[in-house]
Amino acid sequence: MLDLTGTHSTVARFSVADGQLVIGDVPVRQLAARVGSTPFFAYDRQLIDNRVAEVRASLPKAVRLSYAVKANPMPALVHHVAGLVDHLDVASGGELRVALDTGLPPQAVSFAGPGKVDTELTQAVASGSIIEVESASEARRVVAIGEHIGIRPRIAIRVNPDFAVRGSGMRMGGGPQQFGVDAEQVPALMEELARTEIDLLGFHVFAGSQNLHADILIEAQAKTADLILDLAAAAPQPVRYVNLGGGFGIPYTAKDHPLDLKSVGTALGELLEHRLLPQLPEAMFVIELGRYLVGEAGVYISRIVDIKESRGRRYLVIDGGMHHQLAASGNLGTPIRKNYPLVIADRMEPEVTVEATVVGSLCTPLDLMGDRVQVADAAVGDLVGIFQAGAYGFTASPTHFLGHPAPVEVLVGTTKRPPHP
Amino acid sequence: MLDLTGTHSTVARFSVADGQLVIGDVPVRQLAARVGSTPFFAYDRQLIDNRVAEVRASLPKAVRLSYAVKANPMPALVHHVAGLVDHLDVASGGELRVALDTGLPPQAVSFAGPGKVDTELTQAVASGSIIEVESASEARRVVAIGEHIGIRPRIAIRVNPDFAVRGSGMRMGGGPQQFGVDAEQVPALMEELARTEIDLLGFHVFAGSQNLHADILIEAQAKTADLILDLAAAAPQPVRYVNLGGGFGIPYTAKDHPLDLKSVGTALGELLEHRLLPQLPEAMFVIELGRYLVGEAGVYISRIVDIKESRGRRYLVIDGGMHHQLAASGNLGTPIRKNYPLVIADRMEPEVTVEATVVGSLCTPLDLMGDRVQVADAAVGDLVGIFQAGAYGFTASPTHFLGHPAPVEVLVGTTKRPPHP
């Protein structure tokens, strides 16, 4: 029998029982019955715990770990992750509410994003969260709001660095950017803000995301440290908060190699010990991860509705598609479409595999979920599992497209408690 | 003064008053106040009426006009359009409900799409709509459902043609496809279905969408006619329904030329008069249009939240973005990002224009709505209008992404009624 869990490092994190993919200790057919409808997103609690533990073990003790809620804002998941990390990062007033609902202190919540409207800034000031300001004009709006509601805003300046990071899935720093204040403009802004009723805590630098190359991340962190130390020298008061960004990538396709987390952690430890901690003794250092913490823990499960042969090609038509998991269809920020790891989740140990094209139920050729992939020989009613669905899945997809019902999300696996009868 | 309405044929369909874009007779600032929040999608009722009238005037009288609800399923809009066209095409059980709510007879509603689930097929059979079956196995499921609920299903076979159409934005026919039954398999399927309790009305051929080339559409329609006539010769009973597809494109970018609708209509008229009507005297012929009827009637309006200069580039940050209008950000089926027509909607007659990059409020570099576009010199609070937002806008976008509120949709402009006091 073939064991399909060995084909991709993400798939190998899951176990198989009786030929079925197991998510959160529940075999997938039982899980589908328990959820009550397909398609659904299932997130494995234990895999999230494992990943946070790996990160904790690799990163220096002095670093605080932040979860970027935008990667997956499902309330139950955010609540669980909030119990594992030190800090939450949010990108809207809606996410801020989800973060505050967890009970984490507002001082452990930061709010970044280029288009914050006044109602959102007011929420953030009122909550006592850290506002990562993206421009001088946004900082002035925060000052005005603080004066208006009588609460001293707590801010950090998001800095657009004077260097770019190679090899990122998405570049978010260097050159002209909508993100942050250009590094060379930061000293003047700090001078301006020092004359206002605002508490400037420090800086945020986020150079890029979805990077799989340890050497590039290490280089970026070293350059970020240089930049932070330069800016700290011009700061009117001691730096108490430094968000070093994140950008740790996950292997979406078969050709991607997982990030060498240990190397990144070791280099960051040296940077902290020898440069950052000695020079910025009052600072809290934060690494912000979203996709890296939860992306590999999620699977998008759908059911095969139809199987057809068309001119020599075998099509598996599922009851889900791009309206639920846009990224896997190749329509979210990827110029060249690549297949995400995909299995017949209730035939994980087949005798043979066959080539099939997996398409969604939408009436558009964009709805392609697996282009000529090798899978177990499936039947109508079988369950298809598409991996890497834990981050930027449900919420990053056009749920209303073509009027189908929204998918369900479940967080599966029990927490450790005293035994029940 | 510069008049920005002259810059793109779609923009020129709108009028300007006191320097403001007018949508449905309402100047944009007044409209924003009336809507109550930004961002919003505004659809101009009169422009929809005008477009349907243009299509009616160009297409042969014998052709029935169908609206593809998936292009824009806003209920008020579907209700209005249902009063102008003969037929509605739906792509899900949800859209079927919207179509039936309009009061159009179920016989004038057709349901296409490759992944219909049993509950949707049951809805369709029970309603008396035309089910356009996409595979032999789907046809068999329809037969079984008809027997189960005691209603004779009315179907058409969607045919995957044996030719491909060049120059379409999206190819949906020819070669192997998830759409339809391969042409060469249709005769056997008809023979099988003739022995069941099913009413086989005819055929549906849809070769591709978003095509701006009249000559290619004309060629495709001629080939479709050949195919339909071949299949009709093998049909067990007279053909009563032929959905000829659509695929009429709209000019998204400045380089696109509008479709020569008159040429398409003239050629189709000849095809009907000389070939299709004489040979298929009992058939109703349907042209199915979605984007072409409503796409150019919509504008996505957002407000400028921040303006910043970063290393020589001017950024306008709006309170909307890709989470509302994904296609305009270049992240929906377009390998190369191109700017949609974009204006400062309350400065339509500026003295000069400037170069600016318009970005959304999301914390991702994907959220780019206008890359170095020429616009009026804008201020914070000004309204940005992005055109071509009437089709595949709101519902084709990841509304939940980053937890911002959903945009509002309004259909603007009054219907003709006796005068009010």
Coordinates of N, CA, C and O in Angstrom, one line a residue, chain A residues 263-329:
Chain A
S263 N 18.2 27.7 12.7 CA 19.2 28.7 12.3 C 18.7 30.1 12.5 O 19.5 31.0 13.0
V264 N 17.5 30.3 12.2 CA 16.9 31.7 12.4 C 16.9 32.0 13.9 O 17.3 33.2 14.3
G265 N 16.5 31.1 14.7 CA 16.5 31.3 16.1 C 17.8 31.6 16.7 O 18.0 32.5 17.6
T266 N 18.8 30.8 16.3 CA 20.2 30.9 16.8 C 20.7 32.3 16.5 O 21.3 33.0 17.3
A267 N 20.6 32.7 15.2 CA 21.1 34.0 14.8 C 20.4 35.1 15.6 O 21.1 36.1 16.0
L268 N 19.1 35.0 15.8 CA 18.4 36.0 16.5 C 18.8 36.1 17.9 O 19.0 37.2 18.5
G269 N 19.1 34.9 18.5 CA 19.6 34.9 19.9 C 20.9 35.7 20.0 O 21.1 36.5 21.0
E270 N 21.8 35.5 19.0 CA 23.1 36.2 19.1 C 22.9 37.7 18.9 O 23.6 38.5 19.6
L271 N 22.0 38.1 18.0 CA 21.8 39.5 17.8 C 21.2 40.1 19.0 O 21.6 41.3 19.4
L272 N 20.3 39.4 19.7 CA 19.8 40.0 21.0 C 20.8 40.1 22.0 O 21.0 41.1 22.7
E273 N 21.6 39.0 22.2 CA 22.5 39.0 23.3 C 23.6 40.0 23.2 O 24.0 40.7 24.1
H274 N 24.1 40.1 21.9 CA 25.3 40.9 21.8 C 25.0 42.4 21.4 O 25.8 43.2 21.6
R275 N 23.8 42.6 20.8 CA 23.6 44.0 20.3 C 22.3 44.6 20.9 O 22.4 45.7 21.5
L276 N 21.2 43.9 20.7 CA 19.9 44.6 21.0 C 19.7 44.7 22.5 O 19.4 45.8 23.0
L277 N 19.8 43.6 23.3 CA 19.6 43.7 24.7 C 20.5 44.7 25.4 O 20.1 45.5 26.3
P278 N 21.8 44.6 25.1 CA 22.7 45.5 25.8 C 22.4 47.0 25.5 O 22.5 47.8 26.4
Q279 N 22.0 47.3 24.3 CA 21.8 48.7 23.9 C 20.4 49.2 24.2 O 20.2 50.4 24.3
L280 N 19.5 48.3 24.2 CA 18.1 48.7 24.5 C 17.5 47.9 25.7 O 16.6 47.0 25.5
P281 N 18.1 48.1 26.9 CA 17.8 47.2 28.0 C 16.3 47.3 28.5 O 15.8 46.4 29.1
E282 N 15.6 48.4 28.1 CA 14.2 48.5 28.6 C 13.2 47.9 27.5 O 12.0 47.9 27.7
A283 N 13.7 47.4 26.4 CA 12.8 47.0 25.3 C 12.3 45.6 25.4 O 13.0 44.7 25.9
M284 N 11.1 45.4 25.0 CA 10.4 44.1 24.8 C 10.6 43.8 23.3 O 10.2 44.7 22.5
F285 N 11.0 42.7 22.9 CA 11.2 42.3 21.5 C 10.2 41.3 21.1 O 10.0 40.3 21.8
V286 N 9.5 41.6 20.0 CA 8.4 40.8 19.6 C 8.7 40.2 18.2 O 9.1 41.0 17.3
I287 N 8.4 38.9 18.0 CA 8.4 38.3 16.7 C 6.9 38.0 16.4 O 6.2 37.4 17.2
E288 N 6.5 38.4 15.2 CA 5.0 38.3 14.9 C 4.9 37.3 13.8 O 5.4 37.4 12.7
L289 N 4.1 36.2 14.1 CA 3.9 35.1 13.1 C 2.4 34.8 13.0 O 1.7 34.8 14.0
G290 N 2.0 34.6 11.8 CA 0.6 34.3 11.6 C 0.5 32.9 10.9 O 0.4 31.9 11.5
R291 N 0.8 33.0 9.6 CA 0.8 31.8 8.7 C 1.6 30.7 9.3 O 1.2 29.5 9.3
Y292 N 2.8 31.0 9.9 CA 3.7 30.0 10.3 C 3.2 29.2 11.5 O 3.5 28.1 11.7
L293 N 2.4 29.9 12.3 CA 1.8 29.2 13.5 C 0.6 28.3 13.2 O 0.5 27.2 13.8
V294 N -0.2 28.7 12.2 CA -1.4 28.0 12.0 C -1.7 27.4 10.6 O -2.5 26.6 10.4
G295 N -0.9 27.9 9.7 CA -1.2 27.5 8.3 C -1.2 26.0 8.0 O -2.0 25.5 7.3
E296 N -0.2 25.3 8.6 CA 0.0 23.9 8.3 C -1.0 23.1 9.1 O -1.1 21.8 8.9
A297 N -1.7 23.7 10.1 CA -2.5 22.9 11.0 C -4.0 22.7 10.4 O -4.8 22.1 11.0
G298 N -4.2 23.4 9.2 CA -5.6 23.3 8.7 C -5.7 22.6 7.4 O -4.8 22.5 6.6
V299 N -6.9 21.9 7.3 CA -7.2 21.2 6.1 C -8.6 21.6 5.6 O -9.5 21.7 6.4
Y300 N -8.7 21.8 4.3 CA -10.0 22.1 3.7 C -10.6 20.8 3.2 O -10.0 20.2 2.3
I301 N -11.7 20.4 3.8 CA -12.3 19.1 3.4 C -13.6 19.4 2.6 O -14.5 20.1 3.0
S302 N -13.7 18.7 1.4 CA -14.9 18.8 0.6 C -15.2 17.4 0.1 O -14.5 16.5 0.3
R303 N -16.4 17.3 -0.5 CA -16.9 16.0 -0.9 C -17.0 15.9 -2.4 O -17.3 16.9 -3.0
I304 N -16.6 14.8 -3.0 CA -16.7 14.6 -4.4 C -18.2 14.5 -4.8 O -18.9 13.6 -4.3
V305 N -18.7 15.3 -5.7 CA -20.0 15.4 -6.2 C -20.2 14.6 -7.5 O -21.2 14.0 -7.8
D306 N -19.2 14.7 -8.3 CA -19.3 14.1 -9.6 C -17.9 13.7 -10.1 O -16.9 14.4 -9.7
I307 N -17.8 12.7 -10.9 CA -16.5 12.3 -11.5 C -16.8 12.1 -13.0 O -17.8 11.5 -13.4
K308 N -16.0 12.8 -13.8 CA -16.3 12.6 -15.2 C -15.0 12.5 -16.0 O -13.9 13.0 -15.6
E309 N -15.0 11.9 -17.1 CA -13.9 11.8 -18.0 C -14.2 12.7 -19.2 O -15.3 12.6 -19.8
S310 N -13.3 13.6 -19.5 CA -13.5 14.4 -20.7 C -12.2 14.4 -21.5 O -11.2 14.8 -21.1
R311 N -12.4 13.8 -22.7 CA -11.3 13.7 -23.7 C -10.0 13.3 -23.0 O -9.0 14.0 -23.1
G312 N -10.1 12.2 -22.3 CA -8.8 11.6 -21.7 C -8.4 12.2 -20.4 O -7.5 11.7 -19.8
R313 N -9.1 13.1 -19.9 CA -8.8 13.7 -18.6 C -9.9 13.3 -17.6 O -11.1 13.4 -17.9
R314 N -9.4 13.0 -16.4 CA -10.4 12.6 -15.3 C -10.6 13.8 -14.4 O -9.6 14.4 -13.9
Y315 N -11.9 14.2 -14.2 CA -12.2 15.3 -13.4 C -12.9 14.8 -12.1 O -13.9 14.1 -12.2
L316 N -12.5 15.3 -11.0 CA -13.2 15.1 -9.7 C -13.8 16.5 -9.4 O -13.1 17.4 -9.2
V317 N -15.1 16.5 -9.3 CA -15.8 17.8 -9.0 C -16.2 17.8 -7.6 O -16.9 16.9 -7.1
I318 N -15.8 18.7 -6.8 CA -16.0 18.8 -5.4 C -17.1 19.8 -5.1 O -17.4 20.7 -5.9
D319 N -17.7 19.7 -3.9 CA -18.8 20.6 -3.5 C -18.3 21.9 -2.9 O -19.0 22.7 -2.4
G320 N -17.0 22.1 -2.9 CA -16.4 23.4 -2.5 C -15.6 24.0 -3.7 O -16.0 23.8 -4.8
G321 N -14.6 24.8 -3.4 CA -13.8 25.4 -4.4 C -13.2 26.7 -4.0 O -13.0 27.0 -2.8
M322 N -12.9 27.5 -5.1 CA -12.2 28.8 -4.9 C -13.0 29.8 -4.0 O -12.4 30.7 -3.5
H323 N -14.3 29.7 -3.9 CA -15.0 30.6 -3.1 C -14.8 30.4 -1.6 O -15.1 31.2 -0.8
H324 N -14.2 29.2 -1.3 CA -13.8 29.0 0.1 C -12.3 29.0 0.3 O -11.9 29.4 1.4
Q325 N -11.6 28.6 -0.6 CA -10.1 28.5 -0.5 C -9.5 29.0 -1.7 O -8.9 28.3 -2.6
L326 N -9.5 30.3 -1.9 CA -9.1 31.0 -3.1 C -7.6 30.8 -3.4 O -7.2 30.6 -4.5
A327 N -6.8 30.8 -2.3 CA -5.3 30.7 -2.5 C -5.0 29.4 -3.2 O -4.1 29.3 -4.1
A328 N -5.7 28.3 -2.9 CA -5.3 27.0 -3.5 C -5.7 26.9 -4.9 O -5.2 26.1 -5.7
S329 N -6.6 27.8 -5.4 CA -6.9 27.9 -6.8 C -5.9 28.7 -7.6 O -6.0 28.8 -8.8

